[in-house]
Structures are given as C-alpha cells and as structure tokens.
Short mmCIF file of C-alpha atoms and ligand atoms in Angstrom, two decimals:
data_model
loop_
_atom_site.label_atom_id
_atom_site.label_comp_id
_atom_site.label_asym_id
_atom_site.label_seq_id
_atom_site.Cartn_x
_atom_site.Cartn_y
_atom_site.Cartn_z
CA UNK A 1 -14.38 48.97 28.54
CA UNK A 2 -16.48 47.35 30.88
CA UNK A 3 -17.80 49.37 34.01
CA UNK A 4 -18.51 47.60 37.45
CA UNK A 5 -21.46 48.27 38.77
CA UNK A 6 -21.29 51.15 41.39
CA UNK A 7 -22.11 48.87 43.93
CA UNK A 8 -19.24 46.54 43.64
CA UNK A 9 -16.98 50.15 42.79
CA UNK A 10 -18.25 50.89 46.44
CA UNK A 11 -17.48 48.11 48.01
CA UNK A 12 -13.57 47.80 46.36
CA UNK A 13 -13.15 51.42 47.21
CA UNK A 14 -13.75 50.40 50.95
CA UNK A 15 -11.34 47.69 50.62
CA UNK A 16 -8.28 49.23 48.93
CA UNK A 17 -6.49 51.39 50.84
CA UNK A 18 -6.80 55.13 49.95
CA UNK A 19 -3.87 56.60 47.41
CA UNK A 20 -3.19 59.67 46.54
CA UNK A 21 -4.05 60.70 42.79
CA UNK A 22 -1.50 62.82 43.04
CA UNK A 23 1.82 61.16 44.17
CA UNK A 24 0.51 57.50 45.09
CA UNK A 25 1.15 57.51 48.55
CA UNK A 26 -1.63 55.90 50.76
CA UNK A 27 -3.42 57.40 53.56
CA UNK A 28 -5.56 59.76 51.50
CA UNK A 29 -7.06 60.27 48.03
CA UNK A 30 -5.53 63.45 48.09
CA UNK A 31 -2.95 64.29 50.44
CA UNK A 32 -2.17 67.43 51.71
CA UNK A 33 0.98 67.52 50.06
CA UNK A 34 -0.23 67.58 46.44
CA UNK A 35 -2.97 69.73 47.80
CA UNK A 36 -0.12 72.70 48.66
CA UNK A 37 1.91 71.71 45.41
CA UNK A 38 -0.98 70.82 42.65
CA UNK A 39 -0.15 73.87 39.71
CA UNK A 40 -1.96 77.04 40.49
CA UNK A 41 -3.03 79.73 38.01
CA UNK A 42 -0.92 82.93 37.66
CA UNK A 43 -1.42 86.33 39.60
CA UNK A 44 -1.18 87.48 35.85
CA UNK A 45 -4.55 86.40 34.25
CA UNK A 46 -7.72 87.82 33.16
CA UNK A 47 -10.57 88.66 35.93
CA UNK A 48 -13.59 87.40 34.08
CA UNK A 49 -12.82 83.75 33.03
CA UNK A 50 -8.78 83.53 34.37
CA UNK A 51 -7.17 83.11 31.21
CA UNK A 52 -3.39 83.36 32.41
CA UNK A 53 -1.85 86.37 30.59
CA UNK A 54 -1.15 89.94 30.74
CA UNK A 55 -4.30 91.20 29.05
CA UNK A 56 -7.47 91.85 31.25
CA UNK A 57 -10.04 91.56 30.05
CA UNK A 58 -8.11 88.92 27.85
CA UNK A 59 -8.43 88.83 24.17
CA UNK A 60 -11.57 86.21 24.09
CA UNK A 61 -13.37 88.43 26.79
CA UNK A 62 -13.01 91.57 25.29
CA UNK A 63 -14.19 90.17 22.09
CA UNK A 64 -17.50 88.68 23.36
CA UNK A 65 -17.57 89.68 27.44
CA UNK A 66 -19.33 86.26 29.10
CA UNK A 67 -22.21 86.37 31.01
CA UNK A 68 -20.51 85.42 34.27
CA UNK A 69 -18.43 88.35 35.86
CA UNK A 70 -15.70 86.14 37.26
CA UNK A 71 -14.00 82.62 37.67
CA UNK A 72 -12.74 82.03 41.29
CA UNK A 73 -10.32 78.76 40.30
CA UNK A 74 -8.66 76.33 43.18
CA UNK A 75 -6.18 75.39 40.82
CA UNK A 76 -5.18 75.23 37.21
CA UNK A 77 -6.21 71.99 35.28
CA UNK A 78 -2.88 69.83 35.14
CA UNK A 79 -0.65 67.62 37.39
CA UNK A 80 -2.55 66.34 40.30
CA UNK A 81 -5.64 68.62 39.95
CA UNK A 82 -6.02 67.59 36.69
CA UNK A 83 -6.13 63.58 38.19
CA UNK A 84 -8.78 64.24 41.10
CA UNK A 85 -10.79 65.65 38.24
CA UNK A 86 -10.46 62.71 36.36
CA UNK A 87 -10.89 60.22 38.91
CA UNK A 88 -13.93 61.77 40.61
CA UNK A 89 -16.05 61.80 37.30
CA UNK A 90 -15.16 58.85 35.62
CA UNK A 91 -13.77 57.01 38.48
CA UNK A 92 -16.71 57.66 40.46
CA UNK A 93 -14.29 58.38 43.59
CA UNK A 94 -16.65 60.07 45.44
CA UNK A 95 -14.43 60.11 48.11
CA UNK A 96 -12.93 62.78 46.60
CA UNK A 97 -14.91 65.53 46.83
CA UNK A 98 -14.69 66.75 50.13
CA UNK A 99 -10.85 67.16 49.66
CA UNK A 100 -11.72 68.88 46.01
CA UNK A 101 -13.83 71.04 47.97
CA UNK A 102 -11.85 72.10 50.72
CA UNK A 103 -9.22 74.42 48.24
CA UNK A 104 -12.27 75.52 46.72
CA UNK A 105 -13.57 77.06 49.57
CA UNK A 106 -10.44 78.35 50.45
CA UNK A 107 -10.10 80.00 46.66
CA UNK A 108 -13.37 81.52 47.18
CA UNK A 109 -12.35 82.99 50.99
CA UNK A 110 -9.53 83.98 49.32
CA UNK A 111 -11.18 85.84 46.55
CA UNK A 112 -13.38 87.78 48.83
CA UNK A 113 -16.27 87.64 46.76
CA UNK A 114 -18.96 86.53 48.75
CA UNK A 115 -21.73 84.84 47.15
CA UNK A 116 -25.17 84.55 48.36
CA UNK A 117 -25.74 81.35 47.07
CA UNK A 118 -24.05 78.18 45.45
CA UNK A 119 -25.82 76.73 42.17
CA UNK A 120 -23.39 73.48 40.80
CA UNK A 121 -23.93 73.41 37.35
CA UNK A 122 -27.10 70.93 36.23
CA UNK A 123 -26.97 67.77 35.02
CA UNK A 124 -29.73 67.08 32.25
CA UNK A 125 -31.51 63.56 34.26
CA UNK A 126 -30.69 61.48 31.38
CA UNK A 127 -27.35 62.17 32.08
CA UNK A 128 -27.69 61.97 36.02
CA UNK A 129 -29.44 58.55 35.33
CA UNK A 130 -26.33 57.49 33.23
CA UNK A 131 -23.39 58.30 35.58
CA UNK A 132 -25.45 57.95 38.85
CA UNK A 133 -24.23 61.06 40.13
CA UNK A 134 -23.46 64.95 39.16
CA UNK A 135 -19.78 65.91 40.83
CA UNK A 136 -20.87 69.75 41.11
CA UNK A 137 -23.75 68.88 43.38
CA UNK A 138 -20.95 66.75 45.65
CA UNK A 139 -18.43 69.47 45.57
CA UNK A 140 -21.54 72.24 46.66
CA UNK A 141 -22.78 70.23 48.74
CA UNK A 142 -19.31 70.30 50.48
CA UNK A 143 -18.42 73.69 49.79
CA UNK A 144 -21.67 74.93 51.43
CA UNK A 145 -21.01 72.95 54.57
CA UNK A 146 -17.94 74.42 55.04
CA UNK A 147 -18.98 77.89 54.24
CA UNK A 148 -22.93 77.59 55.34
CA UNK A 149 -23.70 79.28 51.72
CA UNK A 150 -27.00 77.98 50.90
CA UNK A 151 -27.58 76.05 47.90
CA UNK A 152 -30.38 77.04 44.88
CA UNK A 153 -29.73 73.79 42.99
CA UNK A 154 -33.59 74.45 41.72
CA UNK A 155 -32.75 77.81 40.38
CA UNK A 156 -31.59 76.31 36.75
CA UNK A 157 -33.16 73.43 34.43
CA UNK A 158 -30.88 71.65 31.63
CA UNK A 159 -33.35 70.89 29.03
CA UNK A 160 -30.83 70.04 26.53
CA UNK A 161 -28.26 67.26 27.39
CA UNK A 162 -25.22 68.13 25.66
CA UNK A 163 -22.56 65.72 26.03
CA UNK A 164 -19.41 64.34 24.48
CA UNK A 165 -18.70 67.41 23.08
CA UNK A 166 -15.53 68.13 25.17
CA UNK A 167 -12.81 66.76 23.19
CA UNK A 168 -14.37 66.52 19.81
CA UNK A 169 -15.62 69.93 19.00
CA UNK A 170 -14.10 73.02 18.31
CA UNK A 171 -14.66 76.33 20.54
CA UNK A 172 -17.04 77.44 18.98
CA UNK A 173 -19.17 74.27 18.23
CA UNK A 174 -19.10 74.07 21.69
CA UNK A 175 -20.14 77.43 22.24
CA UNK A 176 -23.31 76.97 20.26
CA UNK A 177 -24.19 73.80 21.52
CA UNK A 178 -24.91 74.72 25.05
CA UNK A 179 -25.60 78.29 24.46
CA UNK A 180 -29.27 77.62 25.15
CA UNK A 181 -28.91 74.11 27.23
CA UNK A 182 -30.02 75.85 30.05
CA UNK A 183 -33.35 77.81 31.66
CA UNK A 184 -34.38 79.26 34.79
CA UNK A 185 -37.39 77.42 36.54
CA UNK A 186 -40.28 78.65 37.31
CA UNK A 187 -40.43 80.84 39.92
CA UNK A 188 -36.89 80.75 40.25
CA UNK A 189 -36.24 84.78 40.00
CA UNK A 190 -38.22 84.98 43.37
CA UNK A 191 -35.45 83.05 45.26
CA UNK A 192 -32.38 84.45 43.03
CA UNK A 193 -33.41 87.68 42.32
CA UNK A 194 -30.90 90.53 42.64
CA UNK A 195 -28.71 87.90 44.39
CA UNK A 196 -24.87 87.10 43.88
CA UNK A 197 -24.44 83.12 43.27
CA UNK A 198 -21.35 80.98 42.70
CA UNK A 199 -21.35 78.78 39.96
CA UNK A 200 -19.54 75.47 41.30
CA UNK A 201 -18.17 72.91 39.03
CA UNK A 202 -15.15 70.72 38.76
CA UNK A 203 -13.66 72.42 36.05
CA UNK A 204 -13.65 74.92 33.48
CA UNK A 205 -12.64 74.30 29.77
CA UNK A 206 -13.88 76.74 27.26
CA UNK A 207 -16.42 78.62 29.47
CA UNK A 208 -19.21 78.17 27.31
CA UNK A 209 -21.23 75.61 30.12
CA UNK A 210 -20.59 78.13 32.73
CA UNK A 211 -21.78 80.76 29.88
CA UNK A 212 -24.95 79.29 29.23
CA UNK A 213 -25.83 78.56 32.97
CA UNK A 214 -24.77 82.17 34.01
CA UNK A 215 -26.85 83.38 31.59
CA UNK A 216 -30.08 81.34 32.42
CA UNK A 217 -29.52 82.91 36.08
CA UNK A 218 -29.45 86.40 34.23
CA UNK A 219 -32.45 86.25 33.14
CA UNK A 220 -33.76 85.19 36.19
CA UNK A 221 -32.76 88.58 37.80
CA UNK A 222 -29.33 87.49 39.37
CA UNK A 223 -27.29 90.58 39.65
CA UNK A 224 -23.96 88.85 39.81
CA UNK A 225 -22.11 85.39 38.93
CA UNK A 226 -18.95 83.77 39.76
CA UNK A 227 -17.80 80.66 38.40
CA UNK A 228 -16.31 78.97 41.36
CA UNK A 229 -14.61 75.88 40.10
CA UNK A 230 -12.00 72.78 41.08
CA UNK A 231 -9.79 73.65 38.30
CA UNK A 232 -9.48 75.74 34.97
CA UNK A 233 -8.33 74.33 31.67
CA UNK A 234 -4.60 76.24 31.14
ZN1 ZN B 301 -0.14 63.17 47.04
ZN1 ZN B 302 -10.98 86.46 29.80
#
C-alpha cells in the first residue's frame, strides 16, 4: 500500500476532525473515556516483566532472570491501547503521544519507583530515516515534561537494525536477534553511572528489545532499570 507523504498526512490530520481510536467519537484521539476503560494488567502478575499470573518471578523469569528489574505498564496491549499503539507507529498520529503519555506517567507515579532518568528505546538511523520518527522519543519526551525526569537519549547506540522480526519469528529468534543490537556510547557510564533509568517505549512484546537495551545500560554502570512502557503484550 501506498504511503502519503508525511507532509500531506500532516496536513489531512489538521483537517479531519480528531476521533477517538478507541470508541470513534470526535473531540480527541483518545478520549478520556477509553483512557479510564482501555484493559489493564492484573494485580496478579510477575514483578520483573508483568506477565499476568500467579507465579513471581513467572516461569520465563525464573528460567533466565532479564536484565531489567521491572516493567511499569499503563495498560495491557488490547482493545483501545492496543489501537493508539497501532495508529501512532504506523499511522504516524503523532498527535497521540501526549495522551499515550499521560497514563504512563501516571503508571510510573503509581509504581513509586522513581527513576533518575528516561532513555526511550533507540532507533537504529536507518530506521529513523525510514519512518521519520521514533514513538519512544515522543512519548519521553512527554513523559519527562510532565514529570521533569531528564532524558539520556545519548546513553545507548543501536548498531544493529533489527526489524520485521515482530510477527515472523519465534521467541527465541527474537531473543537472539537483538540480544547484542545495542551498546553504550562512549562516555556514557559517566552520565548513567550508578543511576536508576526508565526504559520508555510503546509497548512490550517478548521483552527481548527492552533486554538487550537494559543490558547495554548495565554495562554502562546503571544500577537499576525499569521498563516503563504504553502497553504490554497479554
Ligand atoms: Zn474513546
Ligand atoms: Zn516474569
């Protein structure tokens, strides 16, 4: 299928009336009614990676513990959520992300971790160059406005870009294809060091991205890492 140009996407998006990617109602992308109602994970779930279930650490993170200590999820990755995903990355609704990011920040005052700083996930700049944007630096960017958390975008390189993987491969092709997708930059441990950062992406399906960039800012000297994130794959 064809894509416009994200000029002319611009311009139509200023001349349609906003609708709700939830329910369809205009007035806003998405309204504060799917906002309060959009599927949420269970109390019941696993306090690394949020797995819903009884076992904690679940099954998977027992088996091989990740190298992030804990996902801090808005919602869980269906129903509305699942659509402001969707439309934000491949709909290019920027528009969106400010009202992505607001539960997010919420989740995270909610959580009561408190990070010291908020690193979205890299995009490798083939990819940037492709889509024209990277939807974890617009929901950061937001989140850290609202929560004046600064932002170590720098901290992390993607050297490898790893793409089209999502629905195609199996966990654990997955797994090995990003495991080492990610470095820290230069110099980066002097700014991260012994520091707690937040993770922030739009959503989390197996882990393994949020694996591989958690583990980058281990070995810069990070002493802990959430995964803060729009919504996680049920
Ligand atoms: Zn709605
Ligand atoms: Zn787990």
């Amino acid at each position: 299928m064809p894509t416009l140009p994200a000029a002319w996407r611009l311009l139509l998006g200023l001349l349609l009336p906003a609708r709700c990617v939830g329910c369809g109602d205009g007035g806003s992308y998405f309204c504060g009614a799917c906002a309060a109602s959009a599927p949420r994970l269970p109390f019941e779930r696993c306090q690394v990676c949020a797995q819903p279930g009884p076992r904690d650490p679940c099954a998977s993170c027992a088996l091989r513990r990740p190298a992030f200590d804990r996902v801090i999820p808005a919602y869980a990755y269906d129903g509305a959520a699942r659509n402001a995903v969707r439309r934000l990355k491949y709909a290019n609704l920027r528009a969106l992300a400010p009202l992505m990011a607001a539960p997010m920040a919420d989740a995270l005052a909610e959580d009561g971790w408190p990070p010291d700083l908020l690193l979205p996930v890299p995009m490798h700049p083939a990819q940037l160059r492709r889509r024209g944007f990277n939807q974890a630096a617009l929901l950061a960017g937001e989140i850290a406005a609202r929560t004046d958390v600064e932002r170590a975008d720098d901290a992390v390189a993607r050297k490898l870009q790893g793409w089209a993987q999502a629905r195609t491969a199996s966990r654990e092709e997955r797994w090995a294809q990003v495991a080492y997708a990610f470095e820290p930059r230069d110099g980066a441990s002097s700014s991260v060091a012994d520091r707690r950062v937040a993770i922030v992406d739009d959503v989390l399906t197996t882990g393994a991205t949020a694996d591989a960039v958690a583990r980058a800012l281990k070995w810069a000297g990070v002493s802990e890492v959430a995964v803060l994130v729009f919504a996680r794959r049920i």
